[in-house]
Amino acid sequence: MTKNQNVLSWVDEMIKLCKPDKVVWLDGSEEQLQALRDEACSTGEMIKLNEEKLPGCYLHRTAVNDVARVEHRTFICTRKKEDAGPINNWEDPVVMYDRLTKMYDGVMKGRTMYVIPYCMGPIGSKLSKVGVELTDSIYVVLNMDIMTRMGKCALEQLGDESNDFVRGLHSKADVDEEKRYIVHFPEDNAIWSINSGYGGNVLLGKKCFALRIASYQGKNEGWMAEHMLILGVETPSGETKYIAAAFPSACGKTNLAMLIPPEVYKKQGYKVWTVGDDIAWMRIGTDGRLWAINPEAGFFGVAPGTNDKSNPNALATTKRGTIFTNVAHNLDDNTVWWEGLDKNPPENAIDWKGNPWNGKTSSEKGANPNSRFTAPAKNCPCISDKFNDPLGVPISAIVFGGRRAKTAPLVYQSRSWQHGVFVGSIMASETTAAATGAVGVVRRDPMAMRPFCGYHMGDYFGHWLEMGKKLGDKAPKIFNVNWFRTDDEGHFIWPGFGDNMRVLMWILDRCEGKVDAVETAIGYEPKAEDINIEGLSDITVDTVKGLLDVDKALWQEEAAGIEDFYKQFGDRLPAELKAELETLKANLK
Ligand code: GTP
Ligand code: SPV
Ligand code: MN
């Protein structure tokens, strides 16, 4: 399929190591993919769902011990330990290669090795990059087909001579969690993953390449790889403005990216278009502005909570050609179900663990909280016409946000790019089921990149500051949002979902200088009456005032927490951020 000797000799070397019975190169053809789907169904690896209701859709259950990313088993192996930084797990590459080589030796005996050439980003775009993933999992092949541009087209994008591709090696091995490793060698453009079969651990184009490796490449090459959705807001006059937003895992990127405008905007003719829901690669264009592409071709979205009210666009996207992972299987009509889909759970079902399950009587969950759908972006009713544009889209605003029950207000704007980098760097959020470990614990998650930054976080902040200098007055404006403030009973105060558009409209008005703001200790806030609440029954101007409240005592605690967090970066913390922290402290006095 290729004459590229760099690819061929590396694949040969890995075949010698893993010793598969058979090697299959994926060309991206429908015939080859359908044969693999059929094979996966014949072995029980996948279940074909109701062809009338969910054409081309399949269900897969991972091992019960393998349902989320494993941050404690994820490594950045740079030659110098300090280059991985204090947040990443590190091991000497020599030691790690040695340890893993022993584990991969003969691991594919009796199995087939699939060679998946894939392209992150539109074919033909200068912003795109190629990877090759070797795996012994058909599930991985079929997910990579949805999530990337895969097959011959990727090898053509690479060309016959180039050595600029990411080498990804994956084996499910025994799915032993004690021996699970998700390892990155940024200096070698390599990723080695073993003993998992779940999402972000094994779809190596996604978090491993498009964030961890790409963030390192971006630092060296002068661009940015970010954990961000990209959406376009089209005004009644037909002009579209683009926003990129970074929220931690399971904190609302897919939902915001596909939002349906509330009636008050819809009737005026506003529309929202999805460019991406998880990852943005951003470069400075010839016009000096920041341009973004979505390197992915599909959505690996959180299933629970997705319904025809919260996110009808996502639900519609999953109606064909979709792989569902770890949701409940409704045996009555051979479809799928998850918590929050509707109020009518199936009685005759199999839960995500593979056990008989009655949704009406069982106290157990039918779907894992981190169950997912893998759906082609082209299915999405609101997919942007710029989705495949090799140039990407120009970004007007960057938005940070997380899950904070208190502290963070509904929205505020940074005073400058530098202050905006500070705002991103101090992000904190309650942990979710997207990674193993405790859920609901507040932790610092700078720019939503804590689990995904492939190098020293202090240098990463420095890179953001550098980008701002290059962008100058063409830099996007930077904001912070919080949809998750709760009342004393723990209920979310802000309605969220489609109504988040009301906040986006203030953000865009700010970018165009159309609306005033109030200066607070933490940055610029809207006047409460400037957030449009027309048509909201439970929200008054006073509710909005409450949501915008900056509690000085809480923020003083916050400042102390930030100071603590910053300490670990030592002299690799940019002086500009230290200065911003001092300003915050002074403002809070
Ligand atoms: P990853 O794919 O893990 O990176 O997650 P994501 O950021 O795309 O999160 P997603 O949009 O899938 O949302 C995750 C959870 O947050 C779902 O259970 C949603 O129902 C919930 N959620 C999303 N947006 C809102 C919101 O505006 N308000 C509230 N209260 N919940 C929301
Ligand atoms: C996330 O955890 O942020 C995801 C899902 O988008 S995974 O691909 O599993 O990392
Ligand atoms: Mn994500």
XYZ file of C-alpha atoms and ligand atoms in Angstrom:
632
model
C 0.000 0.000 0.000
C 2.969 2.320 0.401
C 6.541 2.616 -0.773
C 7.455 4.677 2.265
C 10.488 2.841 3.690
C 10.182 4.595 7.051
C 6.726 3.126 7.518
C 7.606 -0.280 6.061
C 10.728 -0.835 8.108
C 9.073 0.256 11.353
C 6.061 -2.026 10.736
C 8.497 -4.894 10.009
C 10.344 -4.268 13.225
C 7.097 -4.293 15.234
C 5.942 -7.495 13.505
C 9.200 -9.147 14.593
C 8.541 -7.981 18.148
C 4.823 -8.822 18.477
C 4.875 -11.950 16.267
C 1.263 -11.843 14.981
C -0.062 -14.817 12.990
C -1.337 -12.441 10.354
C -0.862 -8.803 9.302
C -3.663 -6.794 7.687
C -3.191 -3.290 6.257
C -6.320 -1.144 6.412
C -6.991 0.561 3.103
C -10.155 2.328 4.269
C -12.429 0.444 1.856
C -15.997 -0.303 2.923
C -15.636 -3.996 1.943
C -12.679 -4.490 4.242
C -14.378 -2.666 7.112
C -17.626 -4.603 6.719
C -15.727 -7.894 6.795
C -14.150 -6.799 10.086
C -17.522 -5.779 11.539
C -18.896 -9.193 10.617
C -15.896 -10.937 12.113
C -16.214 -8.955 15.369
C -19.883 -9.952 15.567
C -19.080 -13.601 14.957
C -16.687 -13.674 17.910
C -18.946 -11.659 20.230
C -16.571 -8.691 20.328
C -19.405 -6.549 18.935
C -23.166 -6.901 18.725
C -25.011 -5.768 15.632
C -27.961 -3.574 16.638
C -31.437 -3.211 15.113
C -30.840 -2.416 11.437
C -34.162 -0.529 11.054
C -33.811 1.648 14.152
C -30.013 1.971 14.277
C -28.623 1.123 10.811
C -24.934 0.244 10.774
C -24.702 0.513 14.582
C -22.914 -1.823 16.984
C -22.525 -2.367 20.705
C -19.264 -3.240 22.421
C -18.539 -3.954 26.083
C -15.026 -3.489 27.391
C -13.624 -5.429 30.321
C -15.185 -4.285 33.598
C -11.758 -3.154 34.830
C -11.189 -1.096 31.677
C -13.773 1.665 31.310
C -11.867 4.966 31.419
C -8.516 6.666 30.921
C -5.900 5.668 33.479
C -3.923 8.748 34.397
C -1.762 6.970 36.967
C -0.578 4.546 34.262
C 0.019 7.225 31.611
C 3.647 8.249 31.075
C 5.625 10.914 29.275
C 9.095 9.480 28.672
C 11.521 12.240 27.820
C 15.281 11.778 28.115
C 15.417 14.400 30.854
C 12.940 13.955 33.675
C 12.394 17.695 34.109
C 11.132 17.984 30.517
C 8.047 15.934 31.418
C 7.334 18.333 34.275
C 5.851 17.812 37.725
C 2.323 16.840 36.574
C 3.178 13.934 34.288
C 4.349 10.463 35.287
C 7.842 9.959 33.956
C 10.201 7.083 33.321
C 13.559 6.964 31.547
C 12.841 6.010 27.901
C 15.583 3.365 27.935
C 14.071 1.715 30.997
C 10.529 2.020 29.661
C 11.335 0.673 26.184
C 13.082 -2.245 27.827
C 10.190 -3.007 30.180
C 7.563 -2.737 27.420
C 9.591 -4.593 24.788
C 9.494 -7.620 27.059
C 5.723 -7.253 27.393
C 5.153 -6.884 23.627
C 7.445 -9.805 22.768
C 5.168 -12.364 21.131
C 2.034 -10.628 22.446
C 0.198 -11.037 19.124
C 0.864 -14.781 18.706
C -2.423 -16.324 17.559
C -3.751 -12.861 16.722
C -3.878 -10.526 13.748
C -1.973 -7.243 13.644
C -3.940 -4.469 11.967
C -1.921 -1.661 10.389
C -3.973 1.543 10.483
C -2.581 4.536 8.592
C -4.598 7.592 9.616
C -4.628 11.326 9.127
C -5.476 13.805 11.883
C -7.119 16.773 10.167
C -8.581 17.205 6.681
C -6.794 15.395 3.850
C -4.770 17.941 1.933
C -4.476 20.398 4.811
C -1.036 21.676 5.755
C -2.251 21.597 9.346
C -2.919 17.847 9.259
C -0.547 15.144 10.492
C -0.276 11.429 9.869
C -0.014 8.516 12.271
C 0.164 4.765 11.913
C -1.377 2.622 14.642
C -0.637 -1.078 14.958
C -3.233 -2.935 17.010
C -4.614 -6.406 17.677
C -8.132 -5.075 18.264
C -10.855 -4.914 15.594
C -12.766 -2.574 17.918
C -9.846 -0.142 17.708
C -9.777 -0.422 13.905
C -13.489 0.330 13.608
C -13.316 3.248 16.049
C -10.279 4.713 14.290
C -12.252 4.487 11.042
C -14.909 6.767 12.527
C -12.587 9.066 14.477
C -9.945 9.709 11.788
C -9.437 9.836 8.011
C -8.079 6.328 7.712
C -6.551 4.068 5.051
C -4.856 4.810 1.720
C -5.693 8.520 1.891
C -3.497 8.858 4.984
C -0.504 7.190 3.314
C -0.964 9.497 0.328
C -0.998 12.477 2.668
C 2.279 11.214 4.175
C 3.981 10.588 0.817
C 6.703 8.103 -0.081
C 9.644 9.820 1.593
C 8.437 11.543 4.748
C 9.396 10.281 8.168
C 6.997 12.690 9.879
C 4.431 10.257 11.245
C 3.556 9.136 14.747
C 4.345 5.501 15.449
C 1.612 3.983 17.605
C 1.749 0.452 18.947
C -1.214 -1.033 20.773
C -1.994 -4.455 22.131
C -4.871 -5.456 24.369
C -2.566 -8.194 25.687
C -4.499 -9.659 28.673
C -6.245 -6.401 29.629
C -4.389 -6.732 32.943
C -4.794 -3.444 34.813
C -1.650 -4.067 36.848
C 0.325 -4.163 33.608
C -1.566 -1.408 31.806
C 0.695 1.241 30.279
C -0.122 4.249 28.125
C 3.302 5.555 27.218
C 4.440 8.500 25.120
C 7.913 9.095 23.756
C 7.503 12.655 22.426
C 11.141 12.843 21.319
C 10.628 9.742 19.113
C 7.114 10.524 17.829
C 6.047 7.242 19.416
C 3.188 5.913 21.560
C 3.077 2.451 23.151
C -0.158 1.283 24.770
C -0.737 -2.122 26.317
C -3.335 -4.009 28.391
C -6.307 -1.762 27.689
C -9.101 -1.788 25.117
C -10.819 1.463 26.091
C -11.217 4.771 24.248
C -8.583 7.332 25.090
C -6.151 4.595 26.129
C -6.165 2.868 22.751
C -7.509 5.152 20.005
C -4.011 6.507 19.708
C -4.899 9.311 17.283
C -6.970 11.002 19.952
C -5.535 12.013 23.336
C -2.160 10.299 22.831
C -1.294 11.858 19.454
C -3.633 14.820 18.927
C -2.996 16.193 22.427
C 0.063 14.743 24.183
C 2.412 14.290 21.212
C 0.905 17.204 19.264
C 1.212 19.636 22.184
C 4.931 18.860 22.240
C 5.178 19.277 18.462
C 3.186 22.505 18.690
C 5.579 23.912 21.274
C 8.544 23.180 18.986
C 6.834 24.244 15.761
C 4.940 27.311 16.991
C 1.328 26.113 17.083
C -1.135 24.817 19.677
C -2.877 21.479 20.318
C -5.699 22.000 22.799
C -8.507 20.087 24.539
C -11.099 22.369 22.947
C -14.366 22.270 21.078
C -14.810 24.606 18.120
C -18.185 26.106 17.245
C -19.493 28.776 14.906
C -22.284 31.229 15.713
C -23.996 32.427 12.544
C -25.760 35.778 12.865
C -29.001 36.630 11.044
C -26.923 38.508 8.452
C -25.102 35.253 7.604
C -21.743 36.093 9.171
C -20.168 33.349 11.332
C -17.896 33.903 14.354
C -15.933 31.014 15.828
C -15.277 30.172 19.460
C -12.864 27.576 20.883
C -13.562 26.324 24.394
C -11.555 24.148 26.792
C -13.475 22.269 29.494
C -12.122 19.206 31.306
C -13.328 15.720 30.381
C -17.095 15.241 30.734
C -17.647 18.942 31.477
C -19.749 19.907 28.477
C -17.672 20.337 25.287
C -19.793 18.030 23.108
C -22.943 19.634 24.455
C -21.795 23.213 23.887
C -20.408 22.409 20.437
C -23.817 21.117 19.276
C -26.099 23.483 21.135
C -29.493 24.449 19.792
C -30.136 28.183 20.214
C -32.994 29.109 22.539
C -36.154 30.412 20.874
C -35.225 34.067 21.464
C -32.177 33.675 19.178
C -33.651 31.079 16.832
C -36.521 33.358 15.830
C -34.027 36.081 14.935
C -32.183 33.658 12.657
C -29.122 32.738 14.735
C -27.580 29.318 14.072
C -24.826 27.314 15.735
C -22.458 25.076 13.749
C -20.145 22.391 15.111
C -16.550 22.237 13.892
C -15.225 20.016 16.694
C -16.179 18.695 20.125
C -12.903 17.694 21.803
C -9.653 18.772 20.159
C -8.447 21.887 18.331
C -5.167 22.392 16.492
C -4.521 26.100 16.106
C -2.002 28.062 14.056
C -1.422 31.682 13.189
C -2.716 32.265 9.651
C -1.302 34.525 6.944
C -3.710 37.228 8.170
C -2.121 37.094 11.632
C -5.218 35.636 13.264
C -5.495 32.312 15.108
C -6.990 29.573 12.873
C -8.267 26.222 14.146
C -8.973 22.810 12.686
C -10.591 19.819 14.313
C -8.102 16.968 13.757
C -10.805 14.347 14.317
C -13.463 12.963 11.979
C -15.957 11.752 14.569
C -17.197 12.210 18.116
C -16.304 9.915 21.009
C -19.014 11.367 23.198
C -20.360 10.717 26.699
C -23.639 8.780 26.386
C -25.306 9.278 29.809
C -27.336 12.476 29.928
C -27.582 12.696 26.130
C -31.268 12.989 25.168
C -33.576 14.808 22.802
C -33.812 17.795 25.170
C -30.189 18.150 26.328
C -28.473 17.436 23.002
C -30.769 16.433 20.124
C -27.970 16.981 17.608
C -25.707 14.462 19.338
C -28.559 11.988 19.612
C -29.330 12.346 15.892
C -25.633 11.869 15.119
C -25.693 8.443 16.811
C -28.596 7.049 14.783
C -26.441 5.357 12.141
C -22.889 4.102 11.655
C -22.202 4.409 15.392
C -20.377 2.164 17.857
C -21.754 2.253 21.408
C -19.414 1.282 24.235
C -20.573 0.134 27.694
C -24.217 1.210 27.428
C -27.199 -1.022 28.264
C -28.519 -3.408 25.604
C -32.298 -3.408 25.242
C -33.140 -6.981 24.276
C -36.767 -6.253 23.345
C -35.870 -4.320 20.226
C -32.085 -4.807 20.061
C -31.305 -1.131 20.703
C -29.322 0.700 23.378
C -30.194 2.668 26.504
C -28.342 4.798 29.034
C -29.207 6.795 32.131
C -30.766 10.088 31.093
C -31.819 8.914 27.602
C -35.504 8.834 28.569
C -37.666 7.992 31.546
C -38.450 4.543 30.188
C -35.567 2.161 30.952
C -35.911 -1.298 29.395
C -36.970 -4.163 31.646
C -35.460 -6.884 29.516
C -31.888 -5.760 29.066
C -28.201 -6.528 29.562
C -26.232 -3.983 31.577
C -22.800 -2.644 30.628
C -21.136 -5.433 32.602
C -22.952 -8.078 30.531
C -25.451 -9.151 33.213
C -29.246 -9.411 32.850
C -30.721 -6.075 33.892
C -34.181 -4.719 34.602
C -34.118 -0.941 34.380
C -37.421 -0.587 36.225
C -36.402 -2.531 39.319
C -32.607 -2.614 39.443
C -30.653 -0.249 41.682
C -27.580 -0.768 39.491
C -26.820 1.466 36.525
C -27.529 0.066 33.070
C -24.773 2.072 31.380
C -21.347 2.892 32.762
C -21.143 6.622 33.709
C -18.316 6.918 31.151
C -20.100 4.931 28.442
C -19.613 6.483 25.022
C -20.794 6.666 21.430
C -18.361 6.783 18.518
C -20.242 8.597 15.777
C -19.176 10.033 12.405
C -19.096 13.851 12.363
C -20.768 13.810 8.957
C -23.956 12.489 10.624
C -24.265 15.624 12.743
C -27.203 17.809 11.669
C -25.306 20.969 12.656
C -21.878 20.057 11.266
C -20.124 23.171 9.974
C -19.522 23.565 6.238
C -15.947 24.405 7.291
C -15.471 20.984 8.933
C -13.303 19.717 6.058
C -11.815 23.091 5.172
C -8.019 22.687 5.013
C -7.594 26.235 6.348
C -9.834 25.729 9.364
C -11.727 28.633 10.941
C -10.580 31.939 12.504
C -11.096 32.056 16.270
C -12.637 35.177 17.844
C -12.829 33.988 21.452
C -11.203 31.362 23.640
C -13.298 30.139 26.546
C -12.119 28.198 29.588
C -14.461 26.522 32.035
C -14.939 23.777 34.562
C -17.283 22.283 37.103
C -17.275 24.485 40.193
C -20.147 24.332 42.677
C -19.125 27.754 44.065
C -16.231 30.198 43.439
C -16.209 30.594 39.623
C -18.913 32.937 38.256
C -21.132 32.221 35.249
C -18.761 34.182 33.009
C -15.907 36.659 33.144
C -13.444 38.089 30.657
C -9.723 38.405 31.110
C -8.140 41.859 31.011
C -5.558 40.825 28.406
C -4.074 37.746 26.703
C -1.528 37.466 29.514
C -4.253 37.637 32.132
C -6.228 35.135 30.027
C -3.324 32.668 30.180
C -3.403 33.125 33.948
C -7.162 32.456 33.964
C -6.600 29.230 31.981
C -3.696 28.185 34.165
C -5.767 28.425 37.369
C -8.690 26.397 36.046
C -10.041 23.907 38.550
C -12.825 21.408 38.151
C -14.525 18.514 39.874
C -13.210 15.197 38.566
C -15.545 13.015 36.452
C -15.911 9.378 35.380
C -13.812 10.028 32.258
C -10.724 8.916 34.194
C -10.421 6.219 36.861
C -10.290 7.470 40.453
C -12.527 9.536 42.714
C -15.330 11.563 41.116
C -16.358 15.055 42.277
C -13.043 16.125 43.802
C -11.924 19.640 42.838
C -8.470 19.658 41.291
C -6.447 22.112 39.232
C -6.743 21.323 35.530
C -4.942 24.090 33.620
C -6.546 24.755 30.228
C -8.285 21.331 30.682
C -4.878 19.893 29.685
C -3.684 18.413 32.972
C -4.006 14.808 31.688
C -2.963 15.695 28.136
C 0.044 18.014 28.115
C 3.009 16.128 26.641
C 5.705 18.270 28.247
C 6.455 20.509 31.226
C 3.326 22.450 32.191
C 5.409 25.518 33.073
C 6.840 25.553 29.542
C 3.318 25.048 28.225
C 2.205 28.250 29.979
C 5.253 29.931 28.468
C 4.225 28.726 25.012
C 0.755 30.237 25.472
C 2.363 33.574 26.407
C 4.619 33.365 23.309
C 1.630 32.735 21.047
C -0.048 35.812 22.523
C 2.987 37.948 21.710
C 2.938 36.732 18.108
C -0.801 37.323 17.772
C -0.624 40.815 19.265
C -3.864 42.750 18.797
C -5.227 39.977 16.548
C -5.335 37.573 19.509
C -8.710 36.083 20.415
C -10.226 37.472 23.617
C -10.119 35.050 26.547
C -13.066 34.223 28.840
C -13.979 31.827 31.638
C -17.395 30.223 32.183
C -19.019 27.971 34.773
C -22.349 26.260 34.003
C -22.192 24.220 37.205
C -22.802 26.556 40.165
C -25.170 24.893 42.621
C -27.657 26.137 45.211
C -27.715 25.021 48.839
C -29.507 21.802 47.865
C -26.822 21.001 45.317
C -29.007 21.720 42.250
C -27.504 23.455 39.234
C -28.738 27.063 39.188
C -28.037 27.862 35.547
C -30.184 25.876 33.046
C -27.155 25.165 30.852
C -27.149 23.310 27.518
C -28.868 25.393 24.773
C -29.236 28.312 27.161
C -25.448 28.604 27.336
C -25.865 30.460 24.038
C -26.991 33.449 26.127
C -23.522 33.622 27.619
C -21.818 33.050 24.255
C -23.726 36.049 22.891
C -22.288 38.296 25.610
C -18.851 36.894 24.814
C -19.192 37.672 21.106
C -20.598 41.123 21.848
C -17.521 41.774 23.997
C -15.246 40.665 21.162
C -16.912 43.230 18.942
C -16.942 45.963 21.575
C -20.734 46.077 21.502
C -21.343 45.826 25.246
C -19.853 47.280 28.429
C -18.534 45.265 31.322
C -17.952 45.699 35.032
C -14.417 45.444 36.359
C -14.127 43.028 39.299
C -11.194 41.605 41.259
C -10.917 38.674 38.844
C -11.667 40.357 35.508
C -14.517 41.871 33.487
C -18.027 40.651 34.194
C -21.310 41.358 32.446
C -23.848 43.652 34.000
C -26.499 41.124 35.072
C -29.071 42.712 32.752
C -26.764 42.185 29.758
C -27.276 38.414 29.910
C -30.422 37.843 27.865
C -32.875 35.808 29.983
C -35.943 36.249 27.770
C -37.975 33.030 27.790
C -36.320 31.544 30.899
C -38.957 30.798 33.525
C -36.769 30.154 36.584
C -34.086 32.770 36.064
C -34.378 36.438 37.055
C -31.851 39.269 36.861
C -31.217 38.595 40.554
C -30.394 34.938 39.822
C -27.876 36.125 37.254
C -26.455 38.586 39.799
C -26.023 35.645 42.189
C -24.320 33.576 39.474
C -21.912 36.441 38.813
C -21.088 37.004 42.449
C -17.373 36.976 43.279
C -17.039 35.874 46.906
C -13.856 37.494 48.181
C -13.308 34.993 50.978
C -13.611 32.053 48.573
C -11.318 33.781 46.103
C -8.718 34.460 48.791
C -8.715 30.730 49.497
C -8.485 30.194 45.758
C -5.466 32.504 45.491
C -3.724 30.557 48.259
C -4.505 27.316 46.398
C -3.089 28.741 43.176
C 0.085 29.843 44.966
C 0.506 26.309 46.248
C -0.184 24.790 42.849
C 2.280 27.129 41.163
C 5.120 26.195 43.534
C 5.737 22.840 41.858
C 6.682 24.555 38.581
C 9.683 26.222 40.198
C 11.637 28.493 37.889
C 9.772 27.127 34.859
C 6.698 29.109 35.914
C 6.689 32.239 33.716
C 7.216 35.459 35.693
C 4.154 36.939 33.972
C 1.912 34.432 35.742
C 3.498 35.132 39.113
C 2.800 38.808 38.490
C -0.843 38.044 37.591
C -1.224 36.109 40.837
C 0.132 39.107 42.788
C -2.380 41.356 41.002
C -5.209 38.993 41.931
C -4.112 38.953 45.553
C -3.907 42.732 45.644
C -7.350 43.060 44.019
C -8.843 40.816 46.701
C -7.507 42.849 49.636
P -15.123 14.561 27.034
O -15.617 13.834 25.816
O -14.883 13.637 28.188
O -13.953 15.420 26.784
O -16.359 15.429 27.603
P -17.141 16.749 27.137
O -16.450 17.953 27.684
O -17.423 16.727 25.688
O -18.493 16.610 27.982
P -20.005 16.398 27.505
O -20.494 17.521 26.646
O -20.144 15.038 26.975
O -20.788 16.509 28.898
C -20.573 15.623 29.947
C -21.677 15.689 30.976
O -21.932 17.038 31.375
C -22.985 15.139 30.446
O -23.537 14.286 31.427
C -23.850 16.349 30.267
O -25.209 16.051 30.457
C -23.310 17.347 31.279
N -23.460 18.754 30.802
C -23.029 19.246 29.619
N -23.352 20.551 29.473
C -24.003 20.897 30.606
C -24.588 22.126 31.077
O -24.570 23.156 30.407
N -25.163 22.105 32.311
C -25.195 20.966 33.060
N -25.776 21.034 34.258
N -24.661 19.783 32.658
C -24.075 19.754 31.456
C -11.809 12.608 27.650
O -11.665 11.859 28.637
O -11.516 13.829 27.692
C -12.369 12.070 26.389
C -12.613 10.621 26.298
O -12.584 12.834 25.468
S -11.171 9.699 25.988
O -10.987 9.624 24.537
O -11.386 8.353 26.523
O -10.031 10.324 26.581
Mn -11.982 14.959 25.939
